[in-house]
Amino acid sequence: MSVHAWPYRRPVDRVEAQPWRTHEETGERLPAALPTWDYGTDLKLYRVVHLDVDGIRADCGLPEDAPLYMCVRYWPSTSQIRYSGFEVAFAGHTRQTVVVVEMVAEGANLGGYLTIETLVALAEDIDTNEPFVPRRAGSILWNDQARVHLEGAGGLLPTAPVSFREAQLPPDAAWYVSMDGGDWHQAAMGSLLVLLNTDNPMIQKALEADKDEAATLLWDTLGVDVVTDLVGRALDDDAFDEVQDPSEIDGDLTMAGLVRALVRTYLAQPTETASVAIKRLRDQRRGDPSKFRAQVQSGVGFPRGANR
């Protein structure tokens, strides 16, 4: 585990940041993944932050009138370009305050997974010779990060249109979800591939259509199939349980992380952790596979076109 050693003093328990939510205070808590997001959708975010500004200055050794500011910046994994989403300044007289953050991340700039960082920093240079005291404008005094995977189950997977006849796959099939091996530690993007059969007239038509109703239903069906297949494989594999808290490989979601994200997003009950949900789903799948598939359809909201 890496430890970041700051060259100056930082505040302790002076900032209380509530979780990010979608839209507004009553919106849902920002999930680990937004499977229904697409490139045309702006992401509206909301959170409340309580700050003891006077206490931050005291903990850091700053003068009582030191100007501070809080800002939110975000960047997608696809470009790593930083965007500013929100900023507010705290003048010297500010003691304690509550900041309501409402911001919009433009969908045209997003992709992959999105990192959202909230930080409190020094607004101006401070003239001081005291050791371990931040003195330069922009010195970060407090920060936290949240991350959300975008693009949904389909977007998380690479797809490729191919002729199933030439690939020697069932010629009339619609698609084939290819997963290399059973290593749940591998990056999902390098281990999964959804092949779409161009020999199937309906698939070919859906590939050429622009949000056609029939195409939407077809892709919704693919979404159910992918969730059922990937989560089902994990439930059937005892090795999946040996994977501890799944993380990422150089920023890429692992296979285990993808499965747990799908479980959290579609299948976990409100009070369940992913681990608890996986145990429940495994028992359900072994006792009644059809009910497990129905559970996936319910969780995904299939067919979503009719539910929108």
PDB file of C-alpha atoms in Angstrom:
ATOM      1  CA  MET A   1       0.000   0.000   0.000  1.00  0.00           C
ATOM      2  CA  SER A   2       1.422   3.367  -1.012  1.00  0.00           C
ATOM      3  CA  VAL A   3       1.398   6.259   1.473  1.00  0.00           C
ATOM      4  CA  HIS A   4       1.414   9.889   0.380  1.00  0.00           C
ATOM      5  CA  ALA A   5       3.573  11.987   2.734  1.00  0.00           C
ATOM      6  CA  TRP A   6       2.588  15.634   2.542  1.00  0.00           C
ATOM      7  CA  PRO A   7       5.328  18.237   3.055  1.00  0.00           C
ATOM      8  CA  TYR A   8       3.071  20.347   5.258  1.00  0.00           C
ATOM      9  CA  ARG A   9       0.430  19.986   7.931  1.00  0.00           C
ATOM     10  CA  ARG A  10      -3.073  18.980   6.931  1.00  0.00           C
ATOM     11  CA  PRO A  11      -6.355  19.294   8.840  1.00  0.00           C
ATOM     12  CA  VAL A  12      -7.852  16.425  10.810  1.00  0.00           C
ATOM     13  CA  ASP A  13     -11.616  15.846  10.811  1.00  0.00           C
ATOM     14  CA  ARG A  14     -12.391  19.397   9.684  1.00  0.00           C
ATOM     15  CA  VAL A  15     -14.233  18.386   6.509  1.00  0.00           C
ATOM     16  CA  GLU A  16     -17.327  16.203   6.430  1.00  0.00           C
ATOM     17  CA  ALA A  17     -18.270  15.372   2.853  1.00  0.00           C
ATOM     18  CA  GLN A  18     -21.492  13.511   2.185  1.00  0.00           C
ATOM     19  CA  PRO A  19     -21.560  10.929  -0.616  1.00  0.00           C
ATOM     20  CA  TRP A  20     -22.080  12.017  -4.191  1.00  0.00           C
ATOM     21  CA  ARG A  21     -25.620  11.678  -5.449  1.00  0.00           C
ATOM     22  CA  THR A  22     -27.191  11.851  -8.847  1.00  0.00           C
ATOM     23  CA  HIS A  23     -29.218  14.950  -9.699  1.00  0.00           C
ATOM     24  CA  GLU A  24     -30.085  16.344  -6.256  1.00  0.00           C
ATOM     25  CA  GLU A  25     -30.328  15.706  -2.529  1.00  0.00           C
ATOM     26  CA  THR A  26     -33.078  13.131  -2.987  1.00  0.00           C
ATOM     27  CA  GLY A  27     -31.290  11.460  -5.896  1.00  0.00           C
ATOM     28  CA  GLU A  28     -29.730   8.057  -5.692  1.00  0.00           C
ATOM     29  CA  ARG A  29     -26.294   7.661  -4.211  1.00  0.00           C
ATOM     30  CA  LEU A  30     -23.779   7.605  -7.049  1.00  0.00           C
ATOM     31  CA  PRO A  31     -23.260   3.891  -7.837  1.00  0.00           C
ATOM     32  CA  ALA A  32     -20.033   2.194  -8.806  1.00  0.00           C
ATOM     33  CA  ALA A  33     -21.262   1.934 -12.385  1.00  0.00           C
ATOM     34  CA  LEU A  34     -23.854   3.648 -14.560  1.00  0.00           C
ATOM     35  CA  PRO A  35     -24.813   0.954 -17.054  1.00  0.00           C
ATOM     36  CA  THR A  36     -27.432   3.035 -18.867  1.00  0.00           C
ATOM     37  CA  TRP A  37     -25.150   5.992 -19.508  1.00  0.00           C
ATOM     38  CA  ASP A  38     -24.331   6.815 -23.115  1.00  0.00           C
ATOM     39  CA  TYR A  39     -22.189   9.437 -24.788  1.00  0.00           C
ATOM     40  CA  GLY A  40     -25.032  11.892 -25.224  1.00  0.00           C
ATOM     41  CA  THR A  41     -25.929  12.003 -21.539  1.00  0.00           C
ATOM     42  CA  ASP A  42     -24.628  14.709 -19.218  1.00  0.00           C
ATOM     43  CA  LEU A  43     -23.867  13.520 -15.707  1.00  0.00           C
ATOM     44  CA  LYS A  44     -25.518  15.631 -12.984  1.00  0.00           C
ATOM     45  CA  LEU A  45     -23.882  15.362  -9.580  1.00  0.00           C
ATOM     46  CA  TYR A  46     -24.765  16.617  -6.116  1.00  0.00           C
ATOM     47  CA  ARG A  47     -23.136  16.502  -2.694  1.00  0.00           C
ATOM     48  CA  VAL A  48     -23.057  18.497   0.533  1.00  0.00           C
ATOM     49  CA  VAL A  49     -19.779  19.351   2.271  1.00  0.00           C
ATOM     50  CA  HIS A  50     -19.496  20.714   5.815  1.00  0.00           C
ATOM     51  CA  LEU A  51     -16.273  22.637   6.471  1.00  0.00           C
ATOM     52  CA  ASP A  52     -14.722  24.020   9.616  1.00  0.00           C
ATOM     53  CA  VAL A  53     -12.687  26.586   7.689  1.00  0.00           C
ATOM     54  CA  ASP A  54     -11.272  28.186  10.822  1.00  0.00           C
ATOM     55  CA  GLY A  55     -10.227  24.759  12.091  1.00  0.00           C
ATOM     56  CA  ILE A  56      -8.533  23.940   8.785  1.00  0.00           C
ATOM     57  CA  ARG A  57      -6.419  27.079   9.072  1.00  0.00           C
ATOM     58  CA  ALA A  58      -5.531  26.286  12.686  1.00  0.00           C
ATOM     59  CA  ASP A  59      -4.566  22.662  11.965  1.00  0.00           C
ATOM     60  CA  CYS A  60      -2.382  23.749   9.044  1.00  0.00           C
ATOM     61  CA  GLY A  61      -0.695  26.595  10.963  1.00  0.00           C
ATOM     62  CA  LEU A  62      -2.109  29.208   8.583  1.00  0.00           C
ATOM     63  CA  PRO A  63      -3.001  32.801   9.542  1.00  0.00           C
ATOM     64  CA  GLU A  64      -6.599  33.367  10.593  1.00  0.00           C
ATOM     65  CA  ASP A  65      -7.303  35.323   7.410  1.00  0.00           C
ATOM     66  CA  ALA A  66      -5.663  32.915   4.969  1.00  0.00           C
ATOM     67  CA  PRO A  67      -7.887  32.655   1.854  1.00  0.00           C
ATOM     68  CA  LEU A  68      -8.947  29.133   0.911  1.00  0.00           C
ATOM     69  CA  TYR A  69     -11.115  27.656  -1.787  1.00  0.00           C
ATOM     70  CA  MET A  70     -12.898  24.401  -2.519  1.00  0.00           C
ATOM     71  CA  CYS A  71     -13.245  23.018  -6.026  1.00  0.00           C
ATOM     72  CA  VAL A  72     -14.339  19.880  -7.852  1.00  0.00           C
ATOM     73  CA  ARG A  73     -12.504  18.596 -10.874  1.00  0.00           C
ATOM     74  CA  TYR A  74     -13.144  15.489 -12.904  1.00  0.00           C
ATOM     75  CA  TRP A  75     -11.477  13.523 -15.648  1.00  0.00           C
ATOM     76  CA  PRO A  76     -12.370  10.491 -17.750  1.00  0.00           C
ATOM     77  CA  SER A  77     -10.026   7.548 -18.140  1.00  0.00           C
ATOM     78  CA  THR A  78     -10.319   7.818 -21.902  1.00  0.00           C
ATOM     79  CA  SER A  79      -8.561  11.195 -22.177  1.00  0.00           C
ATOM     80  CA  GLN A  80      -7.279  12.072 -18.666  1.00  0.00           C
ATOM     81  CA  ILE A  81      -8.189  15.702 -19.476  1.00  0.00           C
ATOM     82  CA  ARG A  82      -9.058  17.617 -16.280  1.00  0.00           C
ATOM     83  CA  TYR A  83     -12.288  19.599 -16.249  1.00  0.00           C
ATOM     84  CA  SER A  84     -13.450  22.048 -13.588  1.00  0.00           C
ATOM     85  CA  GLY A  85     -16.948  21.342 -12.309  1.00  0.00           C
ATOM     86  CA  PHE A  86     -17.338  23.634  -9.296  1.00  0.00           C
ATOM     87  CA  GLU A  87     -15.411  26.209  -7.281  1.00  0.00           C
ATOM     88  CA  VAL A  88     -16.119  28.396  -4.255  1.00  0.00           C
ATOM     89  CA  ALA A  89     -13.785  30.742  -2.338  1.00  0.00           C
ATOM     90  CA  PHE A  90     -13.602  31.215   1.435  1.00  0.00           C
ATOM     91  CA  ALA A  91     -12.629  34.690   2.518  1.00  0.00           C
ATOM     92  CA  GLY A  92     -10.654  35.387   5.670  1.00  0.00           C
ATOM     93  CA  HIS A  93     -13.730  35.872   7.824  1.00  0.00           C
ATOM     94  CA  THR A  94     -15.248  32.458   6.975  1.00  0.00           C
ATOM     95  CA  ARG A  95     -15.386  30.171  10.040  1.00  0.00           C
ATOM     96  CA  GLN A  96     -17.730  27.268   9.409  1.00  0.00           C
ATOM     97  CA  THR A  97     -19.813  26.754   6.331  1.00  0.00           C
ATOM     98  CA  VAL A  98     -21.871  24.265   4.364  1.00  0.00           C
ATOM     99  CA  VAL A  99     -21.265  23.994   0.636  1.00  0.00           C
ATOM    100  CA  VAL A 100     -23.880  22.496  -1.663  1.00  0.00           C
ATOM    101  CA  VAL A 101     -22.162  21.243  -4.788  1.00  0.00           C
ATOM    102  CA  GLU A 102     -24.258  20.942  -7.916  1.00  0.00           C
ATOM    103  CA  MET A 103     -22.401  20.310 -11.128  1.00  0.00           C
ATOM    104  CA  VAL A 104     -22.803  18.846 -14.581  1.00  0.00           C
ATOM    105  CA  ALA A 105     -20.165  16.786 -16.344  1.00  0.00           C
ATOM    106  CA  GLU A 106     -20.779  17.049 -20.066  1.00  0.00           C
ATOM    107  CA  GLY A 107     -21.393  13.672 -21.645  1.00  0.00           C
ATOM    108  CA  ALA A 108     -19.465  14.589 -24.781  1.00  0.00           C
ATOM    109  CA  ASN A 109     -16.270  14.776 -22.685  1.00  0.00           C
ATOM    110  CA  LEU A 110     -16.739  11.484 -20.838  1.00  0.00           C
ATOM    111  CA  GLY A 111     -15.989   7.814 -21.412  1.00  0.00           C
ATOM    112  CA  GLY A 112     -14.518   4.771 -19.698  1.00  0.00           C
ATOM    113  CA  TYR A 113     -14.594   5.514 -15.981  1.00  0.00           C
ATOM    114  CA  LEU A 114     -14.864   8.948 -14.423  1.00  0.00           C
ATOM    115  CA  THR A 115     -12.803  10.193 -11.476  1.00  0.00           C
ATOM    116  CA  ILE A 116     -14.282  13.072  -9.460  1.00  0.00           C
ATOM    117  CA  GLU A 117     -12.010  14.869  -7.007  1.00  0.00           C
ATOM    118  CA  THR A 118     -13.115  17.358  -4.384  1.00  0.00           C
ATOM    119  CA  LEU A 119     -10.348  19.410  -2.802  1.00  0.00           C
ATOM    120  CA  VAL A 120      -9.725  22.317  -0.451  1.00  0.00           C
ATOM    121  CA  ALA A 121      -6.633  24.379  -1.208  1.00  0.00           C
ATOM    122  CA  LEU A 122      -4.775  27.557  -0.347  1.00  0.00           C
ATOM    123  CA  ALA A 123      -5.941  30.399  -2.615  1.00  0.00           C
ATOM    124  CA  GLU A 124      -2.902  32.678  -2.391  1.00  0.00           C
ATOM    125  CA  ASP A 125       0.764  32.522  -1.463  1.00  0.00           C
ATOM    126  CA  ILE A 126       1.395  32.953   2.269  1.00  0.00           C
ATOM    127  CA  ASP A 127       4.444  34.809   3.551  1.00  0.00           C
ATOM    128  CA  THR A 128       5.678  32.638   6.397  1.00  0.00           C
ATOM    129  CA  ASN A 129       8.893  30.923   7.515  1.00  0.00           C
ATOM    130  CA  GLU A 130       7.171  28.473   9.841  1.00  0.00           C
ATOM    131  CA  PRO A 131       8.157  24.865   9.084  1.00  0.00           C
ATOM    132  CA  PHE A 132       5.619  22.420   7.690  1.00  0.00           C
ATOM    133  CA  VAL A 133       3.111  25.156   6.887  1.00  0.00           C
ATOM    134  CA  PRO A 134       1.616  25.326   3.365  1.00  0.00           C
ATOM    135  CA  ARG A 135       2.652  28.569   1.755  1.00  0.00           C
ATOM    136  CA  ARG A 136       2.049  28.353  -1.975  1.00  0.00           C
ATOM    137  CA  ALA A 137      -1.237  28.998  -3.743  1.00  0.00           C
ATOM    138  CA  GLY A 138      -2.805  25.718  -4.812  1.00  0.00           C
ATOM    139  CA  SER A 139      -1.409  23.698  -1.887  1.00  0.00           C
ATOM    140  CA  ILE A 140      -3.985  20.950  -1.332  1.00  0.00           C
ATOM    141  CA  LEU A 141      -5.122  20.851   2.285  1.00  0.00           C
ATOM    142  CA  TRP A 142      -7.850  18.189   1.932  1.00  0.00           C
ATOM    143  CA  ASN A 143      -9.162  16.059  -0.893  1.00  0.00           C
ATOM    144  CA  ASP A 144     -11.159  12.948  -1.675  1.00  0.00           C
ATOM    145  CA  GLN A 145     -11.924  11.063  -4.872  1.00  0.00           C
ATOM    146  CA  ALA A 146     -14.892   9.117  -6.184  1.00  0.00           C
ATOM    147  CA  ARG A 147     -14.961   6.927  -9.256  1.00  0.00           C
ATOM    148  CA  VAL A 148     -17.820   5.688 -11.390  1.00  0.00           C
ATOM    149  CA  HIS A 149     -17.683   3.356 -14.350  1.00  0.00           C
ATOM    150  CA  LEU A 150     -19.662   4.559 -17.331  1.00  0.00           C
ATOM    151  CA  GLU A 151     -20.948   2.997 -20.516  1.00  0.00           C
ATOM    152  CA  GLY A 152     -22.756   0.064 -18.883  1.00  0.00           C
ATOM    153  CA  ALA A 153     -22.210  -3.634 -19.355  1.00  0.00           C
ATOM    154  CA  GLY A 154     -22.187  -3.331 -23.127  1.00  0.00           C
ATOM    155  CA  GLY A 155     -19.840  -0.397 -23.098  1.00  0.00           C
ATOM    156  CA  LEU A 156     -17.482  -2.177 -20.745  1.00  0.00           C
ATOM    157  CA  LEU A 157     -17.081  -4.950 -23.277  1.00  0.00           C
ATOM    158  CA  PRO A 158     -15.479  -4.759 -26.679  1.00  0.00           C
ATOM    159  CA  THR A 159     -17.698  -5.994 -29.491  1.00  0.00           C
ATOM    160  CA  ALA A 160     -16.827  -7.155 -32.975  1.00  0.00           C
ATOM    161  CA  PRO A 161     -19.118  -7.952 -35.915  1.00  0.00           C
ATOM    162  CA  VAL A 162     -17.995 -11.178 -37.592  1.00  0.00           C
ATOM    163  CA  SER A 163     -19.370 -13.839 -39.900  1.00  0.00           C
ATOM    164  CA  PHE A 164     -20.162 -16.824 -37.711  1.00  0.00           C
ATOM    165  CA  ARG A 165     -19.958 -19.127 -40.707  1.00  0.00           C
ATOM    166  CA  GLU A 166     -16.396 -18.035 -41.373  1.00  0.00           C
ATOM    167  CA  ALA A 167     -15.586 -18.179 -37.675  1.00  0.00           C
ATOM    168  CA  GLN A 168     -17.076 -21.679 -37.466  1.00  0.00           C
ATOM    169  CA  LEU A 169     -19.592 -20.652 -34.833  1.00  0.00           C
ATOM    170  CA  PRO A 170     -23.305 -21.622 -34.880  1.00  0.00           C
ATOM    171  CA  PRO A 171     -24.366 -19.920 -38.147  1.00  0.00           C
ATOM    172  CA  ASP A 172     -27.784 -18.691 -37.016  1.00  0.00           C
ATOM    173  CA  ALA A 173     -26.781 -17.477 -33.564  1.00  0.00           C
ATOM    174  CA  ALA A 174     -27.095 -13.814 -32.640  1.00  0.00           C
ATOM    175  CA  TRP A 175     -23.918 -13.328 -30.584  1.00  0.00           C
ATOM    176  CA  TYR A 176     -21.228 -15.090 -28.659  1.00  0.00           C
ATOM    177  CA  VAL A 177     -19.705 -13.840 -25.405  1.00  0.00           C
ATOM    178  CA  SER A 178     -16.075 -14.924 -25.472  1.00  0.00           C
ATOM    179  CA  MET A 179     -14.175 -15.005 -22.179  1.00  0.00           C
ATOM    180  CA  ASP A 180     -10.546 -16.072 -22.012  1.00  0.00           C
ATOM    181  CA  GLY A 181      -9.761 -18.587 -19.279  1.00  0.00           C
ATOM    182  CA  GLY A 182     -11.024 -18.234 -15.750  1.00  0.00           C
ATOM    183  CA  ASP A 183      -8.546 -15.758 -14.287  1.00  0.00           C
ATOM    184  CA  TRP A 184     -10.646 -13.239 -12.422  1.00  0.00           C
ATOM    185  CA  HIS A 185      -7.593 -11.053 -11.807  1.00  0.00           C
ATOM    186  CA  GLN A 186      -7.188 -10.262 -15.512  1.00  0.00           C
ATOM    187  CA  ALA A 187      -8.303  -6.944 -16.968  1.00  0.00           C
ATOM    188  CA  ALA A 188     -11.861  -7.248 -18.300  1.00  0.00           C
ATOM    189  CA  MET A 189     -11.113  -5.325 -21.472  1.00  0.00           C
ATOM    190  CA  GLY A 190      -8.468  -7.824 -22.485  1.00  0.00           C
ATOM    191  CA  SER A 191     -10.387 -10.948 -21.515  1.00  0.00           C
ATOM    192  CA  LEU A 192     -13.847 -10.407 -22.972  1.00  0.00           C
ATOM    193  CA  LEU A 193     -15.150 -10.017 -26.483  1.00  0.00           C
ATOM    194  CA  VAL A 194     -18.742 -10.034 -27.702  1.00  0.00           C
ATOM    195  CA  LEU A 195     -18.940 -11.344 -31.268  1.00  0.00           C
ATOM    196  CA  LEU A 196     -22.000 -10.185 -33.218  1.00  0.00           C
ATOM    197  CA  ASN A 197     -23.070 -12.450 -36.052  1.00  0.00           C
ATOM    198  CA  THR A 198     -23.305 -10.488 -39.289  1.00  0.00           C
ATOM    199  CA  ASP A 199     -24.813 -13.556 -40.973  1.00  0.00           C
ATOM    200  CA  ASN A 200     -27.901 -13.068 -38.814  1.00  0.00           C
ATOM    201  CA  PRO A 201     -30.204 -10.613 -40.678  1.00  0.00           C
ATOM    202  CA  MET A 202     -31.615  -9.148 -37.460  1.00  0.00           C
ATOM    203  CA  ILE A 203     -28.149  -8.492 -36.029  1.00  0.00           C
ATOM    204  CA  GLN A 204     -26.988  -6.936 -39.295  1.00  0.00           C
ATOM    205  CA  LYS A 205     -30.081  -4.733 -39.346  1.00  0.00           C
ATOM    206  CA  ALA A 206     -29.569  -3.728 -35.710  1.00  0.00           C
ATOM    207  CA  LEU A 207     -25.953  -2.811 -36.427  1.00  0.00           C
ATOM    208  CA  GLU A 208     -27.103  -0.499 -39.212  1.00  0.00           C
ATOM    209  CA  ALA A 209     -30.093   0.986 -37.352  1.00  0.00           C
ATOM    210  CA  ASP A 210     -29.982   4.164 -35.276  1.00  0.00           C
ATOM    211  CA  LYS A 211     -31.938   3.447 -32.069  1.00  0.00           C
ATOM    212  CA  ASP A 212     -34.498   1.426 -33.968  1.00  0.00           C
ATOM    213  CA  GLU A 213     -37.102  -0.121 -31.628  1.00  0.00           C
ATOM    214  CA  ALA A 214     -36.270  -3.645 -32.715  1.00  0.00           C
ATOM    215  CA  ALA A 215     -32.556  -2.942 -32.385  1.00  0.00           C
ATOM    216  CA  THR A 216     -33.068  -1.514 -28.884  1.00  0.00           C
ATOM    217  CA  LEU A 217     -34.870  -4.674 -27.806  1.00  0.00           C
ATOM    218  CA  LEU A 218     -32.127  -6.794 -29.293  1.00  0.00           C
ATOM    219  CA  TRP A 219     -29.369  -4.935 -27.446  1.00  0.00           C
ATOM    220  CA  ASP A 220     -31.405  -5.055 -24.245  1.00  0.00           C
ATOM    221  CA  THR A 221     -31.556  -8.820 -24.678  1.00  0.00           C
ATOM    222  CA  LEU A 222     -27.807  -8.881 -25.170  1.00  0.00           C
ATOM    223  CA  GLY A 223     -27.420  -6.943 -21.917  1.00  0.00           C
ATOM    224  CA  VAL A 224     -29.420  -9.543 -20.006  1.00  0.00           C
ATOM    225  CA  ASP A 225     -27.439 -12.306 -21.658  1.00  0.00           C
ATOM    226  CA  VAL A 226     -24.099 -10.728 -20.765  1.00  0.00           C
ATOM    227  CA  VAL A 227     -25.054 -10.160 -17.106  1.00  0.00           C
ATOM    228  CA  THR A 228     -26.518 -13.659 -16.798  1.00  0.00           C
ATOM    229  CA  ASP A 229     -23.485 -15.220 -18.448  1.00  0.00           C
ATOM    230  CA  LEU A 230     -20.732 -13.346 -16.629  1.00  0.00           C
ATOM    231  CA  VAL A 231     -22.301 -13.409 -13.178  1.00  0.00           C
ATOM    232  CA  GLY A 232     -23.368 -17.027 -13.722  1.00  0.00           C
ATOM    233  CA  ARG A 233     -19.806 -18.055 -14.568  1.00  0.00           C
ATOM    234  CA  ALA A 234     -18.563 -16.401 -11.392  1.00  0.00           C
ATOM    235  CA  LEU A 235     -21.235 -18.095  -9.285  1.00  0.00           C
ATOM    236  CA  ASP A 236     -20.284 -21.464 -10.755  1.00  0.00           C
ATOM    237  CA  ASP A 237     -16.566 -20.974 -10.138  1.00  0.00           C
ATOM    238  CA  ASP A 238     -15.340 -21.544  -6.592  1.00  0.00           C
ATOM    239  CA  ALA A 239     -12.101 -19.764  -7.552  1.00  0.00           C
ATOM    240  CA  PHE A 240     -14.050 -16.522  -7.788  1.00  0.00           C
ATOM    241  CA  ASP A 241     -14.508 -16.565  -4.008  1.00  0.00           C
ATOM    242  CA  GLU A 242     -10.741 -16.620  -3.542  1.00  0.00           C
ATOM    243  CA  VAL A 243     -10.435 -13.217  -5.198  1.00  0.00           C
ATOM    244  CA  GLN A 244     -10.346 -10.683  -2.421  1.00  0.00           C
ATOM    245  CA  ASP A 245     -11.473  -7.118  -2.840  1.00  0.00           C
ATOM    246  CA  PRO A 246     -11.073  -6.791  -6.621  1.00  0.00           C
ATOM    247  CA  SER A 247      -9.211  -3.781  -7.852  1.00  0.00           C
ATOM    248  CA  GLU A 248      -7.800  -2.648 -11.108  1.00  0.00           C
ATOM    249  CA  ILE A 249      -4.790  -3.282 -13.269  1.00  0.00           C
ATOM    250  CA  ASP A 250      -3.270   0.016 -14.391  1.00  0.00           C
ATOM    251  CA  GLY A 251      -6.687   1.607 -14.294  1.00  0.00           C
ATOM    252  CA  ASP A 252      -8.484  -1.240 -16.072  1.00  0.00           C
ATOM    253  CA  LEU A 253     -11.347  -3.049 -14.383  1.00  0.00           C
ATOM    254  CA  THR A 254     -10.542  -6.660 -13.542  1.00  0.00           C
ATOM    255  CA  MET A 255     -12.873  -9.529 -14.376  1.00  0.00           C
ATOM    256  CA  ALA A 256     -13.737  -9.905 -10.695  1.00  0.00           C
ATOM    257  CA  GLY A 257     -14.296  -6.175 -10.408  1.00  0.00           C
ATOM    258  CA  LEU A 258     -16.600  -6.220 -13.431  1.00  0.00           C
ATOM    259  CA  VAL A 259     -18.692  -9.070 -12.014  1.00  0.00           C
ATOM    260  CA  ARG A 260     -19.004  -7.367  -8.635  1.00  0.00           C
ATOM    261  CA  ALA A 261     -19.939  -4.087 -10.331  1.00  0.00           C
ATOM    262  CA  LEU A 262     -22.673  -5.909 -12.253  1.00  0.00           C
ATOM    263  CA  VAL A 263     -23.926  -7.508  -9.032  1.00  0.00           C
ATOM    264  CA  ARG A 264     -23.945  -4.205  -7.149  1.00  0.00           C
ATOM    265  CA  THR A 265     -25.643  -2.392 -10.008  1.00  0.00           C
ATOM    266  CA  TYR A 266     -28.271  -4.935 -11.049  1.00  0.00           C
ATOM    267  CA  LEU A 267     -28.706  -7.691  -8.510  1.00  0.00           C
ATOM    268  CA  ALA A 268     -27.875  -6.602  -4.962  1.00  0.00           C
ATOM    269  CA  GLN A 269     -30.673  -5.627  -2.628  1.00  0.00           C
ATOM    270  CA  PRO A 270     -30.467  -2.164  -1.025  1.00  0.00           C
ATOM    271  CA  THR A 271     -28.910  -3.398   2.212  1.00  0.00           C
ATOM    272  CA  GLU A 272     -26.652  -6.037   0.678  1.00  0.00           C
ATOM    273  CA  THR A 273     -22.954  -5.869  -0.009  1.00  0.00           C
ATOM    274  CA  ALA A 274     -21.724  -7.473  -3.225  1.00  0.00           C
ATOM    275  CA  SER A 275     -20.339 -10.443  -1.262  1.00  0.00           C
ATOM    276  CA  VAL A 276     -23.639 -11.095   0.497  1.00  0.00           C
ATOM    277  CA  ALA A 277     -25.555 -10.745  -2.762  1.00  0.00           C
ATOM    278  CA  ILE A 278     -23.230 -13.188  -4.510  1.00  0.00           C
ATOM    279  CA  LYS A 279     -23.812 -15.830  -1.815  1.00  0.00           C
ATOM    280  CA  ARG A 280     -27.573 -15.378  -2.092  1.00  0.00           C
ATOM    281  CA  LEU A 281     -27.499 -15.507  -5.881  1.00  0.00           C
ATOM    282  CA  ARG A 282     -25.367 -18.650  -5.873  1.00  0.00           C
ATOM    283  CA  ASP A 283     -27.913 -20.463  -3.698  1.00  0.00           C
ATOM    284  CA  GLN A 284     -30.712 -19.155  -5.912  1.00  0.00           C
ATOM    285  CA  ARG A 285     -29.011 -20.223  -9.137  1.00  0.00           C
ATOM    286  CA  ARG A 286     -28.295 -23.723  -7.832  1.00  0.00           C
ATOM    287  CA  GLY A 287     -31.866 -24.171  -6.601  1.00  0.00           C
ATOM    288  CA  ASP A 288     -33.725 -22.513  -9.473  1.00  0.00           C
ATOM    289  CA  PRO A 289     -31.700 -21.301 -12.498  1.00  0.00           C
ATOM    290  CA  SER A 290     -34.819 -19.888 -14.156  1.00  0.00           C
ATOM    291  CA  LYS A 291     -35.493 -17.700 -11.148  1.00  0.00           C
ATOM    292  CA  PHE A 292     -31.924 -16.437 -11.297  1.00  0.00           C
ATOM    293  CA  ARG A 293     -32.434 -15.414 -14.935  1.00  0.00           C
ATOM    294  CA  ALA A 294     -35.702 -13.731 -13.969  1.00  0.00           C
ATOM    295  CA  GLN A 295     -33.795 -11.924 -11.206  1.00  0.00           C
ATOM    296  CA  VAL A 296     -31.365 -10.600 -13.800  1.00  0.00           C
ATOM    297  CA  GLN A 297     -34.195  -9.436 -16.063  1.00  0.00           C
ATOM    298  CA  SER A 298     -35.773  -7.635 -13.119  1.00  0.00           C
ATOM    299  CA  GLY A 299     -32.494  -6.054 -12.038  1.00  0.00           C
ATOM    300  CA  VAL A 300     -31.610  -4.858 -15.518  1.00  0.00           C
ATOM    301  CA  GLY A 301     -35.160  -3.622 -16.081  1.00  0.00           C
ATOM    302  CA  PHE A 302     -35.630  -5.731 -19.184  1.00  0.00           C
ATOM    303  CA  PRO A 303     -36.880  -4.688 -21.602  1.00  0.00           C
ATOM    304  CA  ARG A 304     -35.569  -1.238 -20.770  1.00  0.00           C
ATOM    305  CA  GLY A 305     -37.118   0.297 -23.882  1.00  0.00           C
ATOM    306  CA  ALA A 306     -40.562  -0.305 -22.428  1.00  0.00           C
ATOM    307  CA  ASN A 307     -39.548   1.028 -19.014  1.00  0.00           C
ATOM    308  CA  ARG A 308     -37.989   4.295 -20.141  1.00  0.00           C
TER     309      ARG A 308
END
